[in-house]
Amino acid sequence: MTTAIVGNETMEYLLLGFAIALVIGFEFVNGFHDTANAVATVIYTNTLKPTYAVIWSGICNLLGVITSSGAVAFAIVALLPVELLVKADSNQSLIMVLALLTSAIIWNLGTWYLGLPVSSTHTLIGAILGIGLANSALSTEQNWWDGINWLQVQEVLLSLLISPLIGFCGAALLFIIAKALIKQENLYTAPAEDAPPLGIRTLLILTCSGVSFAHGSNDGQKGMGLMMLILVILLPSTFSLNMHTSPQAIAQLVATSQAVIPVFTAQIPKASVHDLIFENSQIELTNFLKPQGQLNENTWRSLASESQLISNSLSISSNFVDLSERDRAQIRNDIYLVASAITKLEKQEKLANLDEPYLLTDYRDQLDQTTKFIPYWVKITIALALGSGTMIGWKRVVVTVGEKIGKEPLNYAQGAIAELVTMTTIGTADYFGLPVSTTHILSSGIAGSMVANRAGVQSNTLKNLLLAWFLTLPVCILLGLGTYTISLFAVHQQFLGLS
């Protein structure tokens, strides 16, 4: 029996190592695509030698990752089927994450080999949609399209669609303004073999730094979110809750939990004290969080019940360390469901008519602080993976960005303006917690500056870029659906063989 326990522990650690390696691999390949875009202009214009450019970009990426809020990370995770995020059995959730990462890496490697700067964000979202479809299709309790959080997908896809348009139009307009106001001719000439003048070099280094920092603060969060999901699944005793939460914060959460219960019960006809414990509350909230979930009396009853359970559980101890492993996982599920339900109610504008809507959003924010956290070692690991990928795979993307988008080589002004627009757009998306594509914005910005300069764009490259962009979602949906289904089938067959 002891041997079996040791064997199970060994297998869990092997799975943990494999899963983390896949996340690192995804961010490493992400470095081929997106981070390479950040250094493309400074390398192509001979502003910095490749080694120095990559190292500097890696440092800026690291700073961007470390200082990021994590909002984008958890926005990506929120796209996954809710029943897989709160399921007690971790096997299916782990298969989901592994299938997601495998699909994303396959597509990213293939497009990198062809020198096409596609979006790692699109890749991830496509794989998530495929997994959601597969999860629904394999379930007998819901329609095949019910496993996708369409509201969240709509927000993400809208940001991914609008951001390249902003890149194109913003760069074109800014280039026209710059050419009218700044009469320094060498800004608008093709790069020479020697390094440009100090002023131009400084401008390009600053914009490269800005794009690298913004990229780390946005794209780096996607790997961080997936890493945390894996840690929560495989090491729930350590990562289910933020173990560094102070006793004061826990006491405040208990007090707020008690304060919001009357707000919830006020929405229940003939509510009584007995309504505070509702046995099906987790199931009700899980169903409400599904795309087709509708608000009803049981939703409010479930929110009151779960809030009472959170208050009761956290009143026992002043810190999370004293809680049992099982209790930590249970409390995390309760917190996740209540916080997510309040967020959905806010988006549906259902809180406006309540007596104290700000109390509920404050409650949601307090709940999120206990579960939506990212340790520094996770941030540093992801940042190092991004930088390492850039060092190895930058060359293919640099050539595409510098020579194959426009009919003329990229000039200094175009490089600086495209990167300035890119860093501004990504920074704005960070503020709103929206995932965007560095690749799409920068490529669109360069194309916009080429059109504004009347240089035109190369039709073959443009066709290939657009084809890669449009194919990314459907191909990754199929990859996610296929890898998830095949993995579930393989595991099921293995269990049948063991029995």
GROMACS .gro file of C-alpha atoms in nm:
model
  499
    1MET     CA    1   0.000   0.000   0.000
    2THR     CA    2   0.288   0.233   0.084
    3THR     CA    3   0.442   0.155  -0.255
    4ALA     CA    4   0.116   0.249  -0.429
    5ILE     CA    5   0.101   0.583  -0.246
    6VAL     CA    6   0.461   0.662  -0.338
    7GLY     CA    7   0.386   0.564  -0.697
    8ASN     CA    8   0.085   0.795  -0.710
    9GLU     CA    9   0.286   1.084  -0.566
   10THR     CA   10   0.563   1.023  -0.822
   11MET     CA   11   0.309   1.026  -1.105
   12GLU     CA   12   0.157   1.351  -0.976
   13TYR     CA   13   0.497   1.519  -0.967
   14LEU     CA   14   0.575   1.392  -1.317
   15LEU     CA   15   0.244   1.533  -1.442
   16LEU     CA   16   0.315   1.861  -1.267
   17GLY     CA   17   0.660   1.885  -1.427
   18PHE     CA   18   0.521   1.796  -1.771
   19ALA     CA   19   0.237   2.048  -1.745
   20ILE     CA   20   0.466   2.330  -1.630
   21ALA     CA   21   0.710   2.240  -1.909
   22LEU     CA   22   0.424   2.279  -2.160
   23VAL     CA   23   0.340   2.626  -2.024
   24ILE     CA   24   0.705   2.727  -2.046
   25GLY     CA   25   0.717   2.579  -2.397
   26PHE     CA   26   0.412   2.782  -2.500
   27GLU     CA   27   0.568   3.107  -2.376
   28PHE     CA   28   0.900   3.008  -2.534
   29VAL     CA   29   0.730   2.968  -2.872
   30ASN     CA   30   0.535   3.287  -2.801
   31GLY     CA   31   0.876   3.455  -2.789
   32PHE     CA   32   0.935   3.344  -3.149
   33HIS     CA   33   0.629   3.536  -3.259
   34ASP     CA   34   0.536   3.825  -3.041
   35THR     CA   35   0.852   3.930  -2.859
   36ALA     CA   36   1.043   3.910  -3.187
   37ASN     CA   37   0.813   4.182  -3.316
   38ALA     CA   38   0.929   4.413  -3.037
   39VAL     CA   39   1.296   4.384  -3.142
   40ALA     CA   40   1.232   4.368  -3.516
   41THR     CA   41   1.269   4.741  -3.578
   42VAL     CA   42   1.584   4.799  -3.372
   43ILE     CA   43   1.756   4.496  -3.527
   44TYR     CA   44   1.648   4.568  -3.883
   45THR     CA   45   1.752   4.934  -3.862
   46ASN     CA   46   2.092   4.839  -3.710
   47THR     CA   47   2.007   5.041  -3.400
   48LEU     CA   48   2.117   4.754  -3.177
   49LYS     CA   49   2.299   4.431  -3.246
   50PRO     CA   50   2.067   4.128  -3.217
   51THR     CA   51   2.221   3.998  -2.893
   52TYR     CA   52   2.193   4.333  -2.716
   53ALA     CA   53   1.842   4.395  -2.854
   54VAL     CA   54   1.714   4.058  -2.737
   55ILE     CA   55   1.868   4.088  -2.389
   56TRP     CA   56   1.731   4.440  -2.345
   57SER     CA   57   1.387   4.334  -2.471
   58GLY     CA   58   1.396   4.040  -2.228
   59ILE     CA   59   1.466   4.274  -1.936
   60CYS     CA   60   1.176   4.501  -2.037
   61ASN     CA   61   0.950   4.197  -2.078
   62LEU     CA   62   1.050   4.082  -1.730
   63LEU     CA   63   0.959   4.421  -1.584
   64GLY     CA   64   0.628   4.417  -1.770
   65VAL     CA   65   0.541   4.070  -1.643
   66ILE     CA   66   0.640   4.146  -1.282
   67THR     CA   67   0.442   4.470  -1.267
   68SER     CA   68   0.132   4.331  -1.441
   69SER     CA   69  -0.197   4.316  -1.252
   70GLY     CA   70  -0.299   3.966  -1.361
   71ALA     CA   71  -0.633   4.088  -1.498
   72VAL     CA   72  -0.558   3.959  -1.850
   73ALA     CA   73  -0.440   3.624  -1.711
   74PHE     CA   74  -0.770   3.558  -1.539
   75ALA     CA   75  -0.972   3.695  -1.833
   76ILE     CA   76  -0.824   3.415  -2.046
   77VAL     CA   77  -0.893   3.153  -1.778
   78ALA     CA   78  -1.254   3.276  -1.753
   79LEU     CA   79  -1.310   3.158  -2.112
   80LEU     CA   80  -1.277   2.793  -2.003
   81PRO     CA   81  -1.589   2.588  -1.917
   82VAL     CA   82  -1.689   2.673  -1.560
   83GLU     CA   83  -1.768   2.311  -1.466
   84LEU     CA   84  -1.407   2.214  -1.541
   85LEU     CA   85  -1.277   2.496  -1.320
   86VAL     CA   86  -1.475   2.393  -1.011
   87LYS     CA   87  -1.486   2.017  -1.057
   88ALA     CA   88  -1.369   1.812  -0.759
   89ASP     CA   89  -1.208   1.553  -0.991
   90SER     CA   90  -0.896   1.717  -1.131
   91ASN     CA   91  -0.825   1.461  -1.407
   92GLN     CA   92  -1.058   1.616  -1.665
   93SER     CA   93  -0.943   1.968  -1.578
   94LEU     CA   94  -0.579   1.867  -1.621
   95ILE     CA   95  -0.653   1.704  -1.957
   96MET     CA   96  -0.822   2.028  -2.060
   97VAL     CA   97  -0.514   2.238  -1.981
   98LEU     CA   98  -0.271   1.994  -2.146
   99ALA     CA   99  -0.485   1.976  -2.463
  100LEU     CA  100  -0.505   2.356  -2.471
  101LEU     CA  101  -0.129   2.401  -2.447
  102THR     CA  102  -0.049   2.123  -2.695
  103SER     CA  103  -0.283   2.271  -2.956
  104ALA     CA  104  -0.140   2.621  -2.912
  105ILE     CA  105   0.221   2.503  -2.939
  106ILE     CA  106   0.153   2.300  -3.255
  107TRP     CA  107   0.003   2.599  -3.440
  108ASN     CA  108   0.260   2.849  -3.314
  109LEU     CA  109   0.551   2.629  -3.420
  110GLY     CA  110   0.402   2.569  -3.764
  111THR     CA  111   0.341   2.936  -3.839
  112TRP     CA  112   0.681   3.036  -3.697
  113TYR     CA  113   0.849   2.790  -3.934
  114LEU     CA  114   0.676   2.963  -4.224
  115GLY     CA  115   0.783   3.306  -4.090
  116LEU     CA  116   0.424   3.421  -4.035
  117PRO     CA  117   0.375   3.649  -3.732
  118VAL     CA  118   0.040   3.517  -3.606
  119SER     CA  119  -0.127   3.584  -3.272
  120SER     CA  120  -0.060   3.359  -2.974
  121THR     CA  121  -0.374   3.510  -2.820
  122HIS     CA  122  -0.587   3.397  -3.114
  123THR     CA  123  -0.421   3.057  -3.086
  124LEU     CA  124  -0.511   3.019  -2.720
  125ILE     CA  125  -0.867   3.140  -2.765
  126GLY     CA  126  -0.923   2.905  -3.060
  127ALA     CA  127  -0.803   2.607  -2.856
  128ILE     CA  128  -1.024   2.713  -2.561
  129LEU     CA  129  -1.329   2.733  -2.791
  130GLY     CA  130  -1.251   2.387  -2.927
  131ILE     CA  131  -1.227   2.242  -2.577
  132GLY     CA  132  -1.553   2.411  -2.477
  133LEU     CA  133  -1.729   2.265  -2.780
  134ALA     CA  134  -1.589   1.919  -2.713
  135ASN     CA  135  -1.685   1.933  -2.345
  136SER     CA  136  -2.043   2.026  -2.438
  137ALA     CA  137  -2.069   1.771  -2.718
  138LEU     CA  138  -1.954   1.490  -2.487
  139SER     CA  139  -2.206   1.591  -2.221
  140THR     CA  140  -2.558   1.453  -2.234
  141GLU     CA  141  -2.694   1.741  -2.025
  142GLN     CA  142  -2.632   2.035  -2.261
  143ASN     CA  143  -2.618   2.141  -2.625
  144TRP     CA  144  -2.284   2.136  -2.807
  145TRP     CA  145  -2.263   2.517  -2.814
  146ASP     CA  146  -2.345   2.564  -2.443
  147GLY     CA  147  -1.989   2.506  -2.320
  148ILE     CA  148  -1.859   2.839  -2.448
  149ASN     CA  149  -1.880   3.161  -2.251
  150TRP     CA  150  -2.003   3.361  -2.550
  151LEU     CA  151  -2.024   3.690  -2.360
  152GLN     CA  152  -1.660   3.669  -2.255
  153VAL     CA  153  -1.556   3.546  -2.602
  154GLN     CA  154  -1.737   3.841  -2.760
  155GLU     CA  155  -1.541   4.088  -2.547
  156VAL     CA  156  -1.207   3.922  -2.622
  157LEU     CA  157  -1.266   3.882  -2.995
  158LEU     CA  158  -1.387   4.242  -3.021
  159SER     CA  159  -1.063   4.364  -2.863
  160LEU     CA  160  -0.862   4.142  -3.097
  161LEU     CA  161  -1.053   4.276  -3.399
  162ILE     CA  162  -1.041   4.644  -3.310
  163SER     CA  163  -0.677   4.661  -3.193
  164PRO     CA  164  -0.521   4.589  -3.539
  165LEU     CA  165  -0.748   4.854  -3.693
  166ILE     CA  166  -0.625   5.100  -3.432
  167GLY     CA  167  -0.268   4.996  -3.515
  168PHE     CA  168  -0.318   5.050  -3.889
  169CYS     CA  169  -0.509   5.378  -3.872
  170GLY     CA  170  -0.309   5.518  -3.581
  171ALA     CA  171   0.027   5.450  -3.745
  172ALA     CA  172  -0.090   5.588  -4.081
  173LEU     CA  173  -0.222   5.909  -3.925
  174LEU     CA  174   0.082   5.956  -3.701
  175PHE     CA  175   0.320   5.901  -3.994
  176ILE     CA  176   0.142   6.166  -4.202
  177ILE     CA  177   0.159   6.412  -3.910
  178ALA     CA  178   0.526   6.334  -3.846
  179LYS     CA  179   0.620   6.381  -4.211
  180ALA     CA  180   0.440   6.715  -4.219
  181LEU     CA  181   0.599   6.848  -3.899
  182ILE     CA  182   0.941   6.682  -3.884
  183LYS     CA  183   1.154   6.762  -4.188
  184GLN     CA  184   1.453   6.546  -4.095
  185GLU     CA  185   1.496   6.353  -4.421
  186ASN     CA  186   1.712   6.073  -4.284
  187LEU     CA  187   1.417   5.961  -4.071
  188TYR     CA  188   1.236   5.855  -4.387
  189THR     CA  189   1.519   5.671  -4.562
  190ALA     CA  190   1.593   5.300  -4.571
  191PRO     CA  191   1.833   5.184  -4.296
  192ALA     CA  192   2.202   5.202  -4.379
  193GLU     CA  193   2.451   4.930  -4.289
  194ASP     CA  194   2.587   5.149  -4.011
  195ALA     CA  195   2.400   5.247  -3.697
  196PRO     CA  196   2.170   5.552  -3.737
  197PRO     CA  197   2.242   5.887  -3.565
  198LEU     CA  198   2.215   5.901  -3.186
  199GLY     CA  199   1.877   6.076  -3.183
  200ILE     CA  200   1.716   5.815  -3.408
  201ARG     CA  201   1.877   5.532  -3.215
  202THR     CA  202   1.744   5.671  -2.887
  203LEU     CA  203   1.393   5.701  -3.029
  204LEU     CA  204   1.393   5.345  -3.162
  205ILE     CA  205   1.536   5.200  -2.840
  206LEU     CA  206   1.272   5.381  -2.636
  207THR     CA  207   0.985   5.253  -2.852
  208CYS     CA  208   1.132   4.901  -2.851
  209SER     CA  209   1.150   4.919  -2.472
  210GLY     CA  210   0.789   5.033  -2.453
  211VAL     CA  211   0.659   4.754  -2.677
  212SER     CA  212   0.861   4.492  -2.486
  213PHE     CA  213   0.731   4.618  -2.151
  214ALA     CA  214   0.371   4.632  -2.281
  215HIS     CA  215   0.407   4.286  -2.435
  216GLY     CA  216   0.525   4.140  -2.106
  217SER     CA  217   0.240   4.308  -1.919
  218ASN     CA  218  -0.022   4.162  -2.160
  219ASP     CA  219   0.096   3.850  -2.342
  220GLY     CA  220   0.305   3.727  -2.051
  221GLN     CA  221  -0.009   3.712  -1.841
  222LYS     CA  222  -0.158   3.437  -2.056
  223GLY     CA  223   0.114   3.193  -1.957
  224MET     CA  224   0.087   3.308  -1.596
  225GLY     CA  225  -0.286   3.234  -1.589
  226LEU     CA  226  -0.237   2.885  -1.731
  227MET     CA  227   0.050   2.815  -1.492
  228MET     CA  228  -0.166   2.910  -1.195
  229LEU     CA  229  -0.450   2.693  -1.325
  230ILE     CA  230  -0.215   2.394  -1.336
  231LEU     CA  231  -0.084   2.464  -0.987
  232VAL     CA  232  -0.438   2.491  -0.848
  233ILE     CA  233  -0.535   2.161  -1.013
  234LEU     CA  234  -0.229   1.960  -0.907
  235LEU     CA  235  -0.126   2.136  -0.585
  236PRO     CA  236  -0.455   2.264  -0.439
  237SER     CA  237  -0.327   2.257  -0.081
  238THR     CA  238  -0.068   2.525  -0.164
  239PHE     CA  239  -0.225   2.730  -0.445
  240SER     CA  240  -0.604   2.710  -0.398
  241LEU     CA  241  -0.589   3.024  -0.184
  242ASN     CA  242  -0.344   3.306  -0.141
  243MET     CA  243  -0.167   3.182   0.171
  244HIS     CA  244  -0.020   3.530   0.229
  245THR     CA  245  -0.363   3.684   0.289
  246SER     CA  246  -0.343   3.877   0.617
  247PRO     CA  247  -0.566   3.801   0.918
  248GLN     CA  248  -0.707   4.153   0.884
  249ALA     CA  249  -0.811   4.086   0.521
  250ILE     CA  250  -0.975   3.757   0.622
  251ALA     CA  251  -1.163   3.928   0.905
  252GLN     CA  252  -1.281   4.199   0.665
  253LEU     CA  253  -1.398   3.934   0.417
  254VAL     CA  254  -1.597   3.758   0.691
  255ALA     CA  255  -1.761   4.088   0.787
  256THR     CA  256  -1.843   4.174   0.424
  257SER     CA  257  -1.981   3.823   0.365
  258GLN     CA  258  -2.226   3.877   0.651
  259ALA     CA  259  -2.313   4.226   0.523
  260VAL     CA  260  -2.410   4.110   0.172
  261ILE     CA  261  -2.631   3.822   0.281
  262PRO     CA  262  -2.930   4.052   0.353
  263VAL     CA  263  -2.884   4.208   0.008
  264PHE     CA  264  -2.912   3.863  -0.153
  265THR     CA  265  -3.199   3.740   0.066
  266ALA     CA  266  -3.394   4.059  -0.005
  267GLN     CA  267  -3.430   3.934  -0.363
  268ILE     CA  268  -3.590   3.608  -0.245
  269PRO     CA  269  -3.968   3.611  -0.189
  270LYS     CA  270  -4.057   3.517   0.171
  271ALA     CA  271  -3.690   3.462   0.259
  272SER     CA  272  -3.615   3.323   0.602
  273VAL     CA  273  -3.317   3.213   0.804
  274HIS     CA  274  -3.365   2.860   0.673
  275ASP     CA  275  -3.294   2.986   0.323
  276LEU     CA  276  -2.931   3.058   0.417
  277ILE     CA  277  -2.830   2.694   0.373
  278PHE     CA  278  -2.914   2.571   0.025
  279GLU     CA  279  -2.775   2.227  -0.058
  280ASN     CA  280  -2.769   2.278  -0.436
  281SER     CA  281  -2.604   2.621  -0.428
  282GLN     CA  282  -2.285   2.518  -0.613
  283ILE     CA  283  -2.483   2.344  -0.885
  284GLU     CA  284  -2.716   2.642  -0.921
  285LEU     CA  285  -2.431   2.892  -0.950
  286THR     CA  286  -2.241   2.668  -1.193
  287ASN     CA  287  -2.551   2.653  -1.414
  288PHE     CA  288  -2.600   3.030  -1.386
  289LEU     CA  289  -2.239   3.091  -1.497
  290LYS     CA  290  -2.287   2.885  -1.811
  291PRO     CA  291  -2.359   3.092  -2.124
  292GLN     CA  292  -2.726   2.994  -2.124
  293GLY     CA  293  -2.765   3.038  -1.746
  294GLN     CA  294  -3.051   3.267  -1.641
  295LEU     CA  295  -3.100   3.464  -1.320
  296ASN     CA  296  -3.376   3.328  -1.097
  297GLU     CA  297  -3.477   3.303  -0.732
  298ASN     CA  298  -3.238   3.012  -0.672
  299THR     CA  299  -2.945   3.221  -0.793
  300TRP     CA  300  -2.998   3.472  -0.512
  301ARG     CA  301  -3.060   3.191  -0.262
  302SER     CA  302  -2.738   3.023  -0.373
  303LEU     CA  303  -2.537   3.345  -0.342
  304ALA     CA  304  -2.667   3.392   0.013
  305SER     CA  305  -2.596   3.030   0.099
  306GLU     CA  306  -2.243   3.031  -0.043
  307SER     CA  307  -2.166   3.361   0.129
  308GLN     CA  308  -2.280   3.213   0.459
  309LEU     CA  309  -2.059   2.909   0.401
  310ILE     CA  310  -1.761   3.134   0.321
  311SER     CA  311  -1.823   3.333   0.637
  312ASN     CA  312  -1.858   3.019   0.850
  313SER     CA  313  -1.543   2.859   0.707
  314LEU     CA  314  -1.324   3.167   0.742
  315SER     CA  315  -1.452   3.247   1.093
  316ILE     CA  316  -1.280   2.933   1.224
  317SER     CA  317  -0.927   3.062   1.166
  318SER     CA  318  -0.746   3.391   1.113
  319ASN     CA  319  -0.525   3.247   0.835
  320PHE     CA  320  -0.555   2.998   0.551
  321VAL     CA  321  -0.260   2.786   0.669
  322ASP     CA  322  -0.466   2.639   0.954
  323LEU     CA  323  -0.737   2.516   0.716
  324SER     CA  324  -0.728   2.155   0.598
  325GLU     CA  325  -0.638   2.081   0.236
  326ARG     CA  326  -0.994   1.974   0.161
  327ASP     CA  327  -1.138   2.291   0.316
  328ARG     CA  328  -0.905   2.512   0.111
  329ALA     CA  329  -1.020   2.354  -0.216
  330GLN     CA  330  -1.385   2.377  -0.109
  331ILE     CA  331  -1.357   2.743  -0.004
  332ARG     CA  332  -1.183   2.826  -0.331
  333ASN     CA  333  -1.474   2.680  -0.527
  334ASP     CA  334  -1.723   2.877  -0.314
  335ILE     CA  335  -1.527   3.199  -0.362
  336TYR     CA  336  -1.482   3.146  -0.737
  337LEU     CA  337  -1.852   3.081  -0.794
  338VAL     CA  338  -1.974   3.379  -0.589
  339ALA     CA  339  -1.720   3.624  -0.737
  340SER     CA  340  -1.790   3.507  -1.094
  341ALA     CA  341  -2.167   3.524  -1.041
  342ILE     CA  342  -2.143   3.884  -0.913
  343THR     CA  343  -1.929   3.973  -1.217
  344LYS     CA  344  -2.190   3.823  -1.452
  345LEU     CA  345  -2.469   4.011  -1.271
  346GLU     CA  346  -2.270   4.333  -1.306
  347LYS     CA  347  -2.220   4.279  -1.681
  348GLN     CA  348  -2.592   4.208  -1.718
  349GLU     CA  349  -2.663   4.533  -1.526
  350LYS     CA  350  -2.862   4.341  -1.262
  351LEU     CA  351  -2.689   4.513  -0.969
  352ALA     CA  352  -2.806   4.866  -1.047
  353ASN     CA  353  -3.151   4.810  -0.893
  354LEU     CA  354  -3.018   4.670  -0.566
  355ASP     CA  355  -2.989   4.873  -0.248
  356GLU     CA  356  -2.612   4.854  -0.217
  357PRO     CA  357  -2.453   4.759  -0.553
  358TYR     CA  358  -2.112   4.895  -0.450
  359LEU     CA  359  -2.109   4.663  -0.148
  360LEU     CA  360  -2.142   4.365  -0.382
  361THR     CA  361  -1.863   4.476  -0.616
  362ASP     CA  362  -1.641   4.545  -0.314
  363TYR     CA  363  -1.725   4.197  -0.187
  364ARG     CA  364  -1.632   4.053  -0.527
  365ASP     CA  365  -1.298   4.236  -0.521
  366GLN     CA  366  -1.220   4.104  -0.171
  367LEU     CA  367  -1.301   3.750  -0.285
  368ASP     CA  368  -1.080   3.785  -0.593
  369GLN     CA  369  -0.784   3.890  -0.382
  370THR     CA  370  -0.784   3.549  -0.214
  371THR     CA  371  -0.783   3.344  -0.536
  372LYS     CA  372  -0.652   3.567  -0.818
  373PHE     CA  373  -0.288   3.592  -0.722
  374ILE     CA  374   0.036   3.514  -0.906
  375PRO     CA  375   0.361   3.442  -0.716
  376TYR     CA  376   0.674   3.625  -0.830
  377TRP     CA  377   0.850   3.301  -0.923
  378VAL     CA  378   0.572   3.227  -1.174
  379LYS     CA  379   0.610   3.576  -1.326
  380ILE     CA  380   0.989   3.541  -1.351
  381THR     CA  381   0.964   3.192  -1.505
  382ILE     CA  382   0.725   3.316  -1.775
  383ALA     CA  383   0.941   3.623  -1.845
  384LEU     CA  384   1.254   3.407  -1.885
  385ALA     CA  385   1.067   3.175  -2.122
  386LEU     CA  386   0.959   3.472  -2.336
  387GLY     CA  387   1.312   3.611  -2.350
  388SER     CA  388   1.469   3.274  -2.431
  389GLY     CA  389   1.228   3.217  -2.717
  390THR     CA  390   1.314   3.556  -2.863
  391MET     CA  391   1.689   3.481  -2.857
  392ILE     CA  392   1.643   3.170  -3.070
  393GLY     CA  393   1.357   3.251  -3.303
  394TRP     CA  394   1.378   3.624  -3.377
  395LYS     CA  395   1.534   3.612  -3.724
  396ARG     CA  396   1.242   3.480  -3.931
  397VAL     CA  397   0.994   3.733  -3.794
  398VAL     CA  398   1.240   4.026  -3.817
  399VAL     CA  399   1.287   3.968  -4.190
  400THR     CA  400   0.909   3.949  -4.245
  401VAL     CA  401   0.846   4.271  -4.050
  402GLY     CA  402   1.138   4.463  -4.204
  403GLU     CA  403   1.121   4.365  -4.569
  404LYS     CA  404   0.814   4.164  -4.661
  405ILE     CA  405   0.521   4.378  -4.546
  406GLY     CA  406   0.591   4.695  -4.747
  407LYS     CA  407   0.716   4.726  -5.104
  408GLU     CA  408   1.003   4.934  -4.967
  409PRO     CA  409   1.229   4.849  -4.671
  410LEU     CA  410   1.112   4.969  -4.332
  411ASN     CA  411   1.251   5.315  -4.254
  412TYR     CA  412   1.334   5.462  -3.915
  413ALA     CA  413   1.019   5.672  -3.877
  414GLN     CA  414   0.791   5.384  -3.972
  415GLY     CA  415   0.955   5.153  -3.719
  416ALA     CA  416   0.933   5.408  -3.436
  417ILE     CA  417   0.574   5.509  -3.514
  418ALA     CA  418   0.449   5.149  -3.547
  419GLU     CA  419   0.602   5.061  -3.211
  420LEU     CA  420   0.473   5.380  -3.045
  421VAL     CA  421   0.117   5.299  -3.154
  422THR     CA  422   0.162   4.934  -3.050
  423MET     CA  423   0.282   5.012  -2.697
  424THR     CA  424   0.001   5.267  -2.648
  425THR     CA  425  -0.268   5.027  -2.768
  426ILE     CA  426  -0.142   4.740  -2.552
  427GLY     CA  427  -0.113   4.968  -2.249
  428THR     CA  428  -0.475   5.076  -2.294
  429ALA     CA  429  -0.586   4.713  -2.327
  430ASP     CA  430  -0.399   4.630  -2.005
  431TYR     CA  431  -0.591   4.899  -1.821
  432PHE     CA  432  -0.921   4.737  -1.920
  433GLY     CA  433  -0.794   4.380  -1.865
  434LEU     CA  434  -0.832   4.283  -2.234
  435PRO     CA  435  -0.597   4.041  -2.410
  436VAL     CA  436  -0.466   4.174  -2.744
  437SER     CA  437  -0.210   4.061  -2.999
  438THR     CA  438   0.125   4.239  -3.017
  439THR     CA  439   0.183   4.071  -3.354
  440HIS     CA  440  -0.139   4.194  -3.510
  441ILE     CA  441  -0.105   4.549  -3.384
  442LEU     CA  442   0.259   4.592  -3.488
  443SER     CA  443   0.216   4.428  -3.830
  444SER     CA  444  -0.093   4.641  -3.893
  445GLY     CA  445   0.094   4.952  -3.777
  446ILE     CA  446   0.379   4.888  -4.020
  447ALA     CA  447   0.131   4.827  -4.303
  448GLY     CA  448  -0.047   5.153  -4.213
  449SER     CA  449   0.279   5.350  -4.217
  450MET     CA  450   0.369   5.195  -4.554
  451VAL     CA  451   0.035   5.301  -4.702
  452ALA     CA  452   0.072   5.651  -4.555
  453ASN     CA  453   0.418   5.675  -4.713
  454ARG     CA  454   0.267   5.568  -5.047
  455ALA     CA  455   0.506   5.277  -5.055
  456GLY     CA  456   0.226   5.021  -5.066
  457VAL     CA  457   0.228   4.672  -4.923
  458GLN     CA  458   0.339   4.343  -5.077
  459SER     CA  459   0.021   4.161  -5.179
  460ASN     CA  460   0.169   3.812  -5.136
  461THR     CA  461   0.282   3.879  -4.781
  462LEU     CA  462  -0.045   4.051  -4.699
  463LYS     CA  463  -0.241   3.754  -4.831
  464ASN     CA  464  -0.028   3.513  -4.628
  465LEU     CA  465  -0.065   3.723  -4.313
  466LEU     CA  466  -0.442   3.755  -4.353
  467LEU     CA  467  -0.473   3.385  -4.436
  468ALA     CA  468  -0.275   3.293  -4.123
  469TRP     CA  469  -0.483   3.532  -3.911
  470PHE     CA  470  -0.816   3.401  -4.043
  471LEU     CA  471  -0.711   3.035  -4.023
  472THR     CA  472  -0.579   3.060  -3.667
  473LEU     CA  473  -0.918   3.048  -3.494
  474PRO     CA  474  -1.082   2.763  -3.692
  475VAL     CA  475  -0.765   2.552  -3.705
  476CYS     CA  476  -0.701   2.594  -3.331
  477ILE     CA  477  -1.067   2.519  -3.255
  478LEU     CA  478  -1.024   2.188  -3.439
  479LEU     CA  479  -0.690   2.123  -3.270
  480GLY     CA  480  -0.834   2.192  -2.925
  481LEU     CA  481  -1.143   1.982  -2.991
  482GLY     CA  482  -0.936   1.695  -3.133
  483THR     CA  483  -0.661   1.684  -2.869
  484TYR     CA  484  -0.910   1.714  -2.582
  485THR     CA  485  -1.140   1.441  -2.717
  486ILE     CA  486  -0.856   1.204  -2.803
  487SER     CA  487  -0.693   1.257  -2.462
  488LEU     CA  488  -1.019   1.187  -2.278
  489PHE     CA  489  -1.075   0.874  -2.487
  490ALA     CA  490  -0.719   0.751  -2.424
  491VAL     CA  491  -0.750   0.801  -2.047
  492HIS     CA  492  -1.090   0.631  -2.047
  493GLN     CA  493  -0.951   0.331  -2.235
  494GLN     CA  494  -0.660   0.310  -1.991
  495PHE     CA  495  -0.896   0.298  -1.694
  496LEU     CA  496  -1.101   0.027  -1.869
  497GLY     CA  497  -0.782  -0.173  -1.925
  498LEU     CA  498  -0.681  -0.141  -1.558
  499SER     CA  499  -1.024  -0.255  -1.442
   0.00000   0.00000   0.00000
